[in-house]
């Protein structure tokens, strides 16, 4: 075999290898994006959501039943800035104070009624519990991880604005809450406070953590190509979807809650978030609480801490 032919074969082998690697990387990126952002196929199964709620938080069943008897648990639909139709549940106490409770990744409004009950029954707040984009009964084909959702949250705030408001999110809902916190709040809201429970610093950090934990893979190259693919498909990248950047510009009070046994959103993230917040901040790290289980570990202390943060005392 002459030298020229060997060089051609060598070049062909290199190009074939590069093409194979490219196919693997692109395929892995598409899989990662689909795995992370695909909605729950059973997201509209409200009966299943109620079963899960009542199993985890049995005290919510009589509360829901009592609201239903007097037709106080209202379905509400709004058109978002994107043109999509989104859904929320609304409970009115006639108060000038309103809480918006924000669920987590692949969750639903119903599954977070335990926090809605706390605000309505113990604090006397009106409560809005939205289904985020691509969750529950809201339209959408891909989960936004909180970043585009922050504008939807502003729409809910505008629709149900009162003098005093609290936005309280858990996990991805907490990231949504923090991402919202630096935006201009609706006119007419005098006192706005934010409670974030086990939210991540940014989407890049959270996805990199999960890639390592689930697949033992480093960020390069799949995270980079997945982020570019997300930008192309959905209009946002992993790096720009940053709760910590928004928190650093937030002028409003914020309570940070995190379990010290959280490995899904590592506890270390809350210390970075807390440090990034310039002022008007409180931190509660819950001993023995895994991801999104701070309330379950100590619901009485949870209610007491939140009540103190918003300037109230919970009812007995």
Short mmCIF file of C-alpha atoms in Angstrom, two decimals:
data_model
loop_
_atom_site.label_atom_id
_atom_site.label_comp_id
_atom_site.label_asym_id
_atom_site.label_seq_id
_atom_site.Cartn_x
_atom_site.Cartn_y
_atom_site.Cartn_z
CA UNK A 1 0.00 0.00 0.00
CA UNK A 2 1.48 3.30 -1.07
CA UNK A 3 1.87 6.29 1.19
CA UNK A 4 -0.88 8.34 -0.46
CA UNK A 5 -3.43 5.56 -0.07
CA UNK A 6 -2.48 5.09 3.58
CA UNK A 7 -2.97 8.81 4.19
CA UNK A 8 -6.44 8.67 2.59
CA UNK A 9 -7.42 5.69 4.71
CA UNK A 10 -6.09 7.42 7.82
CA UNK A 11 -8.02 10.59 7.02
CA UNK A 12 -11.16 8.56 6.37
CA UNK A 13 -10.76 6.80 9.73
CA UNK A 14 -10.36 10.14 11.53
CA UNK A 15 -13.41 11.63 9.81
CA UNK A 16 -15.47 8.52 10.56
CA UNK A 17 -14.45 8.65 14.21
CA UNK A 18 -15.27 12.35 14.45
CA UNK A 19 -18.65 11.81 12.76
CA UNK A 20 -19.43 8.96 15.14
CA UNK A 21 -18.49 11.06 18.15
CA UNK A 22 -20.62 13.93 16.85
CA UNK A 23 -23.62 11.64 16.41
CA UNK A 24 -23.13 10.27 19.93
CA UNK A 25 -22.82 13.77 21.44
CA UNK A 26 -25.84 15.15 19.58
CA UNK A 27 -27.88 12.07 20.44
CA UNK A 28 -26.86 12.29 24.09
CA UNK A 29 -27.74 15.97 24.15
CA UNK A 30 -31.16 15.34 22.66
CA UNK A 31 -31.76 12.55 25.18
CA UNK A 32 -30.69 14.74 28.10
CA UNK A 33 -32.94 17.57 27.00
CA UNK A 34 -35.90 15.26 26.50
CA UNK A 35 -35.30 13.55 29.85
CA UNK A 36 -35.05 16.88 31.69
CA UNK A 37 -37.75 18.92 29.99
CA UNK A 38 -40.43 16.44 28.93
CA UNK A 39 -43.67 16.87 30.90
CA UNK A 40 -45.20 14.11 32.98
CA UNK A 41 -47.43 12.16 30.55
CA UNK A 42 -50.05 11.82 33.33
CA UNK A 43 -49.86 15.46 34.35
CA UNK A 44 -53.60 16.09 33.84
CA UNK A 45 -54.67 13.10 35.97
CA UNK A 46 -56.05 15.12 38.89
CA UNK A 47 -57.42 12.03 40.67
CA UNK A 48 -53.91 10.58 40.86
CA UNK A 49 -52.56 13.91 42.12
CA UNK A 50 -55.15 13.99 44.90
CA UNK A 51 -54.33 10.41 45.90
CA UNK A 52 -50.64 11.31 46.17
CA UNK A 53 -51.46 14.46 48.16
CA UNK A 54 -53.73 12.70 50.65
CA UNK A 55 -51.26 9.84 51.08
CA UNK A 56 -48.34 12.18 51.87
CA UNK A 57 -50.36 14.80 53.79
CA UNK A 58 -53.57 13.23 55.19
CA UNK A 59 -54.47 16.48 56.99
CA UNK A 60 -55.20 18.09 53.62
CA UNK A 61 -58.18 15.82 52.87
CA UNK A 62 -60.64 17.43 55.31
CA UNK A 63 -59.40 20.86 54.23
CA UNK A 64 -60.05 20.11 50.55
CA UNK A 65 -63.43 18.54 51.39
CA UNK A 66 -64.47 21.62 53.38
CA UNK A 67 -63.50 23.93 50.51
CA UNK A 68 -65.42 21.83 48.02
CA UNK A 69 -68.57 21.85 50.17
CA UNK A 70 -68.76 25.63 49.95
CA UNK A 71 -67.40 25.86 46.40
CA UNK A 72 -64.35 27.77 47.63
CA UNK A 73 -61.72 25.89 45.60
CA UNK A 74 -61.92 27.67 42.26
CA UNK A 75 -60.41 26.68 38.92
CA UNK A 76 -58.95 29.71 37.15
CA UNK A 77 -57.51 30.03 33.65
CA UNK A 78 -55.38 32.90 32.33
CA UNK A 79 -53.68 33.64 29.03
CA UNK A 80 -49.94 34.01 29.52
CA UNK A 81 -47.58 36.41 27.64
CA UNK A 82 -46.71 33.44 25.39
CA UNK A 83 -50.36 33.08 24.38
CA UNK A 84 -50.74 29.78 26.23
CA UNK A 85 -53.68 29.11 28.53
CA UNK A 86 -52.55 28.31 32.05
CA UNK A 87 -54.46 26.97 35.02
CA UNK A 88 -54.45 27.65 38.76
CA UNK A 89 -56.54 26.92 41.83
CA UNK A 90 -57.68 29.87 43.88
CA UNK A 91 -58.93 30.04 47.45
CA UNK A 92 -60.21 33.37 48.73
CA UNK A 93 -60.47 34.36 52.37
CA UNK A 94 -61.37 37.95 51.53
CA UNK A 95 -58.00 39.07 52.84
CA UNK A 96 -55.75 41.85 51.55
CA UNK A 97 -52.92 39.28 51.73
CA UNK A 98 -52.29 36.68 49.02
CA UNK A 99 -49.83 33.80 48.77
CA UNK A 100 -48.78 32.19 45.51
CA UNK A 101 -47.55 28.62 45.99
CA UNK A 102 -45.28 27.23 43.25
CA UNK A 103 -44.81 23.49 42.70
CA UNK A 104 -41.71 21.60 41.66
CA UNK A 105 -40.39 19.71 38.61
CA UNK A 106 -43.03 17.45 37.06
CA UNK A 107 -45.31 18.31 39.95
CA UNK A 108 -48.72 19.95 39.95
CA UNK A 109 -50.67 22.53 41.91
CA UNK A 110 -52.68 19.82 43.69
CA UNK A 111 -49.60 18.08 45.09
CA UNK A 112 -48.65 21.31 46.88
CA UNK A 113 -51.98 21.95 48.56
CA UNK A 114 -50.26 21.21 51.87
CA UNK A 115 -48.62 24.64 51.64
CA UNK A 116 -51.82 26.24 50.37
CA UNK A 117 -53.57 24.89 53.47
CA UNK A 118 -50.89 26.41 55.70
CA UNK A 119 -51.38 29.86 54.20
CA UNK A 120 -55.18 29.73 54.10
CA UNK A 121 -55.97 27.90 57.32
CA UNK A 122 -53.17 29.07 59.59
CA UNK A 123 -52.37 32.52 58.19
CA UNK A 124 -55.71 33.61 56.71
CA UNK A 125 -54.23 34.37 53.28
CA UNK A 126 -55.91 34.09 49.90
CA UNK A 127 -53.99 31.42 47.97
CA UNK A 128 -53.21 31.01 44.28
CA UNK A 129 -51.66 27.66 43.28
CA UNK A 130 -50.69 27.68 39.58
CA UNK A 131 -49.86 24.78 37.33
CA UNK A 132 -46.65 25.93 35.68
CA UNK A 133 -46.08 25.78 31.93
CA UNK A 134 -46.26 22.13 30.74
CA UNK A 135 -47.55 20.97 34.13
CA UNK A 136 -50.96 19.97 35.43
CA UNK A 137 -53.79 21.52 33.40
CA UNK A 138 -51.63 24.27 31.89
CA UNK A 139 -50.59 24.23 28.26
CA UNK A 140 -46.99 23.74 27.15
CA UNK A 141 -44.82 21.04 25.63
CA UNK A 142 -41.49 21.49 27.45
CA UNK A 143 -40.64 22.27 31.08
CA UNK A 144 -39.00 25.68 31.53
CA UNK A 145 -37.09 24.98 34.78
CA UNK A 146 -38.39 28.29 36.16
CA UNK A 147 -36.75 30.68 33.71
CA UNK A 148 -39.55 31.51 31.24
CA UNK A 149 -42.02 30.71 34.04
CA UNK A 150 -41.03 33.86 35.94
CA UNK A 151 -43.03 35.95 33.47
CA UNK A 152 -46.05 33.68 33.92
CA UNK A 153 -45.76 34.22 37.66
CA UNK A 154 -45.92 37.98 37.13
CA UNK A 155 -49.16 37.43 35.21
CA UNK A 156 -50.66 35.53 38.16
CA UNK A 157 -49.50 38.27 40.52
CA UNK A 158 -51.12 40.94 38.37
CA UNK A 159 -54.39 39.02 38.18
CA UNK A 160 -54.61 38.42 41.94
CA UNK A 161 -52.67 41.37 43.30
CA UNK A 162 -53.31 42.51 46.83
CA UNK A 163 -51.57 44.92 49.16
CA UNK A 164 -49.40 42.17 50.64
CA UNK A 165 -48.12 39.13 48.72
CA UNK A 166 -45.88 36.13 49.29
CA UNK A 167 -44.45 33.85 46.60
CA UNK A 168 -43.47 30.48 48.07
CA UNK A 169 -41.88 27.80 45.90
CA UNK A 170 -40.38 24.35 46.44
CA UNK A 171 -37.54 22.82 44.36
CA UNK A 172 -38.04 23.98 40.75
CA UNK A 173 -40.82 26.17 42.17
CA UNK A 174 -38.23 27.70 44.49
CA UNK A 175 -35.94 28.37 41.53
CA UNK A 176 -38.92 29.97 39.77
CA UNK A 177 -39.54 32.09 42.85
CA UNK A 178 -35.94 33.29 42.94
CA UNK A 179 -35.85 33.91 39.20
CA UNK A 180 -38.97 36.04 39.59
CA UNK A 181 -37.61 38.00 42.54
CA UNK A 182 -35.46 40.48 40.57
CA UNK A 183 -38.21 41.42 38.12
CA UNK A 184 -40.30 44.55 38.53
CA UNK A 185 -43.27 43.72 40.73
CA UNK A 186 -46.83 44.70 39.73
CA UNK A 187 -48.05 48.15 40.74
CA UNK A 188 -50.20 48.18 43.84
CA UNK A 189 -48.28 45.51 45.75
CA UNK A 190 -46.90 47.29 48.80
CA UNK A 191 -45.23 44.35 50.58
CA UNK A 192 -43.81 41.41 48.61
CA UNK A 193 -41.80 38.57 50.17
CA UNK A 194 -40.29 35.40 48.79
CA UNK A 195 -39.84 31.96 50.35
CA UNK A 196 -37.61 29.52 48.51
CA UNK A 197 -37.46 25.92 49.70
CA UNK A 198 -34.58 23.82 48.26
CA UNK A 199 -34.13 25.69 44.99
CA UNK A 200 -31.04 25.36 42.80
CA UNK A 201 -28.49 28.07 42.01
CA UNK A 202 -28.98 27.76 38.26
CA UNK A 203 -30.05 25.17 35.72
CA UNK A 204 -26.45 24.49 34.65
CA UNK A 205 -25.38 23.57 38.20
CA UNK A 206 -28.41 21.36 38.78
CA UNK A 207 -28.16 19.48 35.49
CA UNK A 208 -24.40 19.02 35.94
CA UNK A 209 -25.07 17.55 39.40
CA UNK A 210 -27.64 15.13 38.02
CA UNK A 211 -25.40 14.09 35.10
CA UNK A 212 -22.67 13.19 37.52
CA UNK A 213 -24.96 11.44 40.03
CA UNK A 214 -27.03 9.49 37.50
CA UNK A 215 -24.56 8.76 34.71
CA UNK A 216 -21.11 9.55 36.13
CA UNK A 217 -20.48 12.04 33.32
CA UNK A 218 -18.61 15.36 33.44
CA UNK A 219 -20.20 18.53 32.03
CA UNK A 220 -18.05 18.53 28.88
CA UNK A 221 -19.14 18.05 26.18
CA UNK A 222 -22.79 17.03 26.60
CA UNK A 223 -23.85 19.88 28.90
CA UNK A 224 -22.53 22.43 26.43
CA UNK A 225 -24.24 20.94 23.41
CA UNK A 226 -27.47 20.33 25.38
CA UNK A 227 -27.51 23.98 26.44
CA UNK A 228 -27.06 25.10 22.82
CA UNK A 229 -29.84 22.74 21.75
CA UNK A 230 -32.10 24.15 24.48
CA UNK A 231 -31.36 27.68 23.30
CA UNK A 232 -32.23 26.73 19.74
CA UNK A 233 -35.41 24.83 20.61
CA UNK A 234 -36.77 26.78 23.57
CA UNK A 235 -35.06 30.17 23.54
CA UNK A 236 -33.01 29.89 26.75
CA UNK A 237 -29.72 28.33 27.80
CA UNK A 238 -28.74 26.54 31.00
CA UNK A 239 -26.35 29.29 32.04
CA UNK A 240 -28.77 32.19 31.65
CA UNK A 241 -31.46 30.41 33.67
CA UNK A 242 -29.86 31.59 36.89
CA UNK A 243 -31.58 31.91 40.23
CA UNK A 244 -28.40 33.08 41.93
CA UNK A 245 -27.96 35.96 39.49
CA UNK A 246 -31.55 37.07 40.06
CA UNK A 247 -31.21 36.75 43.84
CA UNK A 248 -28.15 39.00 43.74
CA UNK A 249 -30.40 41.77 42.34
CA UNK A 250 -33.46 41.07 44.49
CA UNK A 251 -34.46 44.07 46.68
CA UNK A 252 -37.19 42.20 48.60
CA UNK A 253 -37.08 40.01 51.74
CA UNK A 254 -36.36 36.33 51.15
CA UNK A 255 -36.44 33.26 53.39
CA UNK A 256 -34.13 30.42 52.31
CA UNK A 257 -35.07 26.88 53.46
CA UNK A 258 -33.06 23.74 52.69
CA UNK A 259 -32.63 20.27 54.15
CA UNK A 260 -29.17 19.28 55.30
CA UNK A 261 -29.73 15.78 53.86
CA UNK A 262 -30.62 17.05 50.38
CA UNK A 263 -28.53 15.41 47.66
CA UNK A 264 -30.84 16.08 44.69
CA UNK A 265 -30.30 19.83 45.05
CA UNK A 266 -27.15 19.76 47.19
CA UNK A 267 -27.38 21.69 50.44
CA UNK A 268 -24.23 23.64 49.51
CA UNK A 269 -26.29 25.53 46.95
CA UNK A 270 -28.39 27.30 49.59
CA UNK A 271 -25.30 28.82 51.21
CA UNK A 272 -24.22 30.27 47.86
CA UNK A 273 -27.70 31.63 47.27
CA UNK A 274 -27.92 33.12 50.75
CA UNK A 275 -24.51 34.76 50.35
CA UNK A 276 -25.55 36.23 46.99
CA UNK A 277 -28.62 37.95 48.47
CA UNK A 278 -27.54 41.48 49.45
CA UNK A 279 -29.86 42.03 52.43
CA UNK A 280 -33.26 41.31 54.01
CA UNK A 281 -32.66 37.58 54.20
CA UNK A 282 -33.12 34.64 56.54
CA UNK A 283 -31.78 31.09 56.35
CA UNK A 284 -33.13 27.89 57.89
CA UNK A 285 -31.31 24.61 57.22
CA UNK A 286 -33.53 21.74 58.39
CA UNK A 287 -31.73 18.90 60.11
CA UNK A 288 -32.42 15.48 58.60
CA UNK A 289 -34.56 16.77 55.72
CA UNK A 290 -33.99 15.28 52.28
CA UNK A 291 -35.04 17.06 49.10
CA UNK A 292 -38.37 18.93 49.38
CA UNK A 293 -39.15 17.31 52.73
CA UNK A 294 -38.48 20.19 55.13
CA UNK A 295 -42.20 20.64 55.80
CA UNK A 296 -42.71 16.90 56.33
CA UNK A 297 -39.87 16.72 58.84
CA UNK A 298 -41.27 19.47 61.08
CA UNK A 299 -44.52 21.09 59.86
CA UNK A 300 -45.02 23.02 63.11
CA UNK A 301 -41.60 24.66 63.00
CA UNK A 302 -41.97 25.20 59.26
CA UNK A 303 -45.21 27.14 59.81
CA UNK A 304 -43.69 29.07 62.71
CA UNK A 305 -40.65 30.12 60.67
CA UNK A 306 -42.72 31.20 57.68
CA UNK A 307 -45.23 33.03 59.86
CA UNK A 308 -42.46 34.95 61.60
CA UNK A 309 -40.88 35.83 58.25
CA UNK A 310 -44.13 37.28 56.90
CA UNK A 311 -44.90 39.05 60.18
CA UNK A 312 -47.72 36.85 61.47
CA UNK A 313 -48.40 34.30 64.16
CA UNK A 314 -50.02 31.06 62.92
CA UNK A 315 -53.45 30.22 64.30
CA UNK A 316 -53.51 27.35 66.82
#
